[in-house]
Amino acid sequence: MQNFEFYSPARLIFGKGTENTIGQTLKPHAKKVLLHYGGGSIKKSGLYDRVVASLNEAGVEFVELGGVKPNPRLALAQEGIELCKRENVDLILAVGGGSVIDSAKCIAMGVYYDGNVWDMYETGKAIEKALPVAIILTIPAAGSEASGDTVITNEEKALKYGYGSAKLRPLISVMNPELFYTLPKNQVANGVTDMMSHVFERYFTNTTHVELTDGLCETVLRTIMHNAPKVLKNAEDYNAWSEIGFAGTVAHNGLVGCGREQDWGCHNMEHELSAIYDVAHGAGLAVLTPAWMEYVWKDNVGMFVQFATKVMGVDGSYRQPEDIIMEGIDKLRAFFRSIGQPTTLSELGIGEDRLEEMARKATHECFGQEHPIGGLKKLYWQDVLAIYQLAR
Ligand code: NZQ
Ligand code: ZN
């Protein structure tokens, strides 16, 4: 096990009705709030009205900025930064999913930065300060409700970059699984795939003597795969949504990655798809993850046998490790298909023409100095290209 530090201070408020007292929850922390949200799902569901009523009742002033798109754009966050400065906002309330939360975090740090907030995504430079961010989560997926990360798309440059800082950990995250009932099936699938990927990125490692976190990862993955079909069948299955919602947070709050070298190859490769083709993050991951497994398994056969048997339930008796591993990967692909995900790039409408460009971008090869991605196996641009080609 590697040395590690675990600090995950976001206060999680879980359960039925918890969003209805958001005004009281925020009152000790804020005089004026930026209410930040997406393209309208919260208005359709009535959540917007309940949040506004609760803020008013508690006497918490607010200004608002809606319109965050999936793959959130830098330009809107820049608008939010100016609005927060002008209105002396002292807390951002993000009501939505990963895109709204990430946009909120971008605004939160931009308010205290004199230059262009994109600098942080491009250079990774440390921030001194950020506004506190509170969240009402409407889709279990990105885990941004528990992470210090933000991922933003710079449309002008066709780049999607992440940035992380302990200063961006949310102050409070409210999760009522009932809010997930209105999710369209494809967003359910995207969310489930993303949270599984957050576990995979930590699970697949060359670090040994990490039995505890191996087991935590495996339990989180099995819990997600057990409950996803239930919510797809019955959108109002509160108990199944509770399992998935909590799993999504645990998948990305850092716990299951403690003491392990992490990978993040699939996420890096996927961000290129989202940046250029605006595909949903979860859908891109469903396509790339099995292809990545097929490309890298020989570098750690034991890890992949463990995955196939303990996560995918492959019976390993009397067989060659390769057969066990291939069956595990096939079962994962079949699971993704069963929840409605694409499993090839062509299903995402992605042809061959820009694969090499994306491979060179993913490893920064085209920006001067190549930084191979991945932990279990270091991937150079030629490897990334080979994985994109396997995923076609
Ligand atoms: O915009 P609205 O109208 O609200 O609709 C949204 C959006 O179209 C809809 N939706 C959300 N809750 C709903 C709902 N529709 C009906 N009922 C509800 N209850 O779902 C759509 C997708 O929303 P989005 O926020 O984009 O989804 P998600 O949570 O999957 O976030 C994806 C983003 O998070 C980033 C991804 O790259 C992507 O940009 N990630 C952020 C991470 C982080 N900050 O730690 C880590 C992840 O790896 C990921 O990269
Ligand atoms: Zn993700």
PDB file of N, CA and C in Angstrom, residues 48 79 145 168 171 180 185 194 200 209-210 214 220 239 271 314 339 347 383:
ATOM      1  N   TYR A  48     -37.147  23.619  -8.939  1.00  0.00           N
ATOM      2  CA  TYR A  48     -36.760  25.040  -8.924  1.00  0.00           C
ATOM      3  C   TYR A  48     -37.681  25.831  -7.984  1.00  0.00           C
ATOM      4  N   GLU A  79     -19.373  34.242 -17.467  1.00  0.00           N
ATOM      5  CA  GLU A  79     -20.524  35.110 -17.178  1.00  0.00           C
ATOM      6  C   GLU A  79     -20.864  35.050 -15.688  1.00  0.00           C
ATOM      7  N   GLU A 145     -20.270  15.945  -6.593  1.00  0.00           N
ATOM      8  CA  GLU A 145     -20.814  16.376  -5.297  1.00  0.00           C
ATOM      9  C   GLU A 145     -19.862  16.040  -4.154  1.00  0.00           C
ATOM     10  N   LEU A 168     -11.869  23.210  -3.691  1.00  0.00           N
ATOM     11  CA  LEU A 168     -13.114  23.093  -4.466  1.00  0.00           C
ATOM     12  C   LEU A 168     -14.033  21.977  -3.955  1.00  0.00           C
ATOM     13  N   LEU A 171     -19.049  22.321   0.069  1.00  0.00           N
ATOM     14  CA  LEU A 171     -19.309  22.505   1.495  1.00  0.00           C
ATOM     15  C   LEU A 171     -20.408  21.536   1.941  1.00  0.00           C
ATOM     16  N   PHE A 180     -34.179  11.678  -8.620  1.00  0.00           N
ATOM     17  CA  PHE A 180     -33.657  10.957  -9.791  1.00  0.00           C
ATOM     18  C   PHE A 180     -34.770  10.315 -10.627  1.00  0.00           C
ATOM     19  N   LYS A 185     -33.798   7.546 -19.531  1.00  0.00           N
ATOM     20  CA  LYS A 185     -33.024   6.294 -19.416  1.00  0.00           C
ATOM     21  C   LYS A 185     -31.573   6.440 -19.873  1.00  0.00           C
ATOM     22  N   ASP A 194     -20.449   6.169 -15.675  1.00  0.00           N
ATOM     23  CA  ASP A 194     -19.419   7.084 -15.164  1.00  0.00           C
ATOM     24  C   ASP A 194     -18.975   6.669 -13.758  1.00  0.00           C
ATOM     25  N   PHE A 200     -13.256   1.900 -11.564  1.00  0.00           N
ATOM     26  CA  PHE A 200     -12.238   1.221 -12.396  1.00  0.00           C
ATOM     27  C   PHE A 200     -10.915   1.993 -12.403  1.00  0.00           C
ATOM     28  N   HIS A 209      -1.076  -5.373  -1.953  1.00  0.00           N
ATOM     29  CA  HIS A 209      -1.447  -5.239  -0.537  1.00  0.00           C
ATOM     30  C   HIS A 209      -2.445  -4.108  -0.324  1.00  0.00           C
ATOM     31  N   VAL A 210      -3.471  -4.122  -1.123  1.00  0.00           N
ATOM     32  CA  VAL A 210      -4.557  -3.146  -0.988  1.00  0.00           C
ATOM     33  C   VAL A 210      -5.888  -3.915  -0.938  1.00  0.00           C
ATOM     34  N   ASP A 214      -9.445  -2.970  -2.561  1.00  0.00           N
ATOM     35  CA  ASP A 214      -9.909  -3.915  -3.600  1.00  0.00           C
ATOM     36  C   ASP A 214     -11.362  -4.308  -3.296  1.00  0.00           C
ATOM     37  N   VAL A 220     -18.680  -1.778  -4.448  1.00  0.00           N
ATOM     38  CA  VAL A 220     -19.343  -0.626  -5.087  1.00  0.00           C
ATOM     39  C   VAL A 220     -19.773  -1.016  -6.514  1.00  0.00           C
ATOM     40  N   ASN A 239     -35.389   2.532  -3.101  1.00  0.00           N
ATOM     41  CA  ASN A 239     -34.275   1.798  -2.470  1.00  0.00           C
ATOM     42  C   ASN A 239     -33.126   1.568  -3.446  1.00  0.00           C
ATOM     43  N   HIS A 271     -12.279  12.355 -22.568  1.00  0.00           N
ATOM     44  CA  HIS A 271     -12.452  13.809 -22.640  1.00  0.00           C
ATOM     45  C   HIS A 271     -12.202  14.338 -24.052  1.00  0.00           C
ATOM     46  N   VAL A 314     -17.406 -14.325 -13.203  1.00  0.00           N
ATOM     47  CA  VAL A 314     -16.980 -15.409 -14.106  1.00  0.00           C
ATOM     48  C   VAL A 314     -16.505 -16.578 -13.252  1.00  0.00           C
ATOM     49  N   ILE A 339     -27.945  -1.849 -20.504  1.00  0.00           N
ATOM     50  CA  ILE A 339     -28.511  -0.603 -19.959  1.00  0.00           C
ATOM     51  C   ILE A 339     -28.660   0.456 -21.059  1.00  0.00           C
ATOM     52  N   GLU A 347     -21.172   3.863 -33.236  1.00  0.00           N
ATOM     53  CA  GLU A 347     -22.514   4.157 -32.691  1.00  0.00           C
ATOM     54  C   GLU A 347     -22.594   5.577 -32.144  1.00  0.00           C
ATOM     55  N   ASP A 383      -0.399   4.167 -28.453  1.00  0.00           N
ATOM     56  CA  ASP A 383      -1.256   3.229 -27.699  1.00  0.00           C
ATOM     57  C   ASP A 383      -2.700   3.731 -27.683  1.00  0.00           C
TER      58      ASP A 383
END
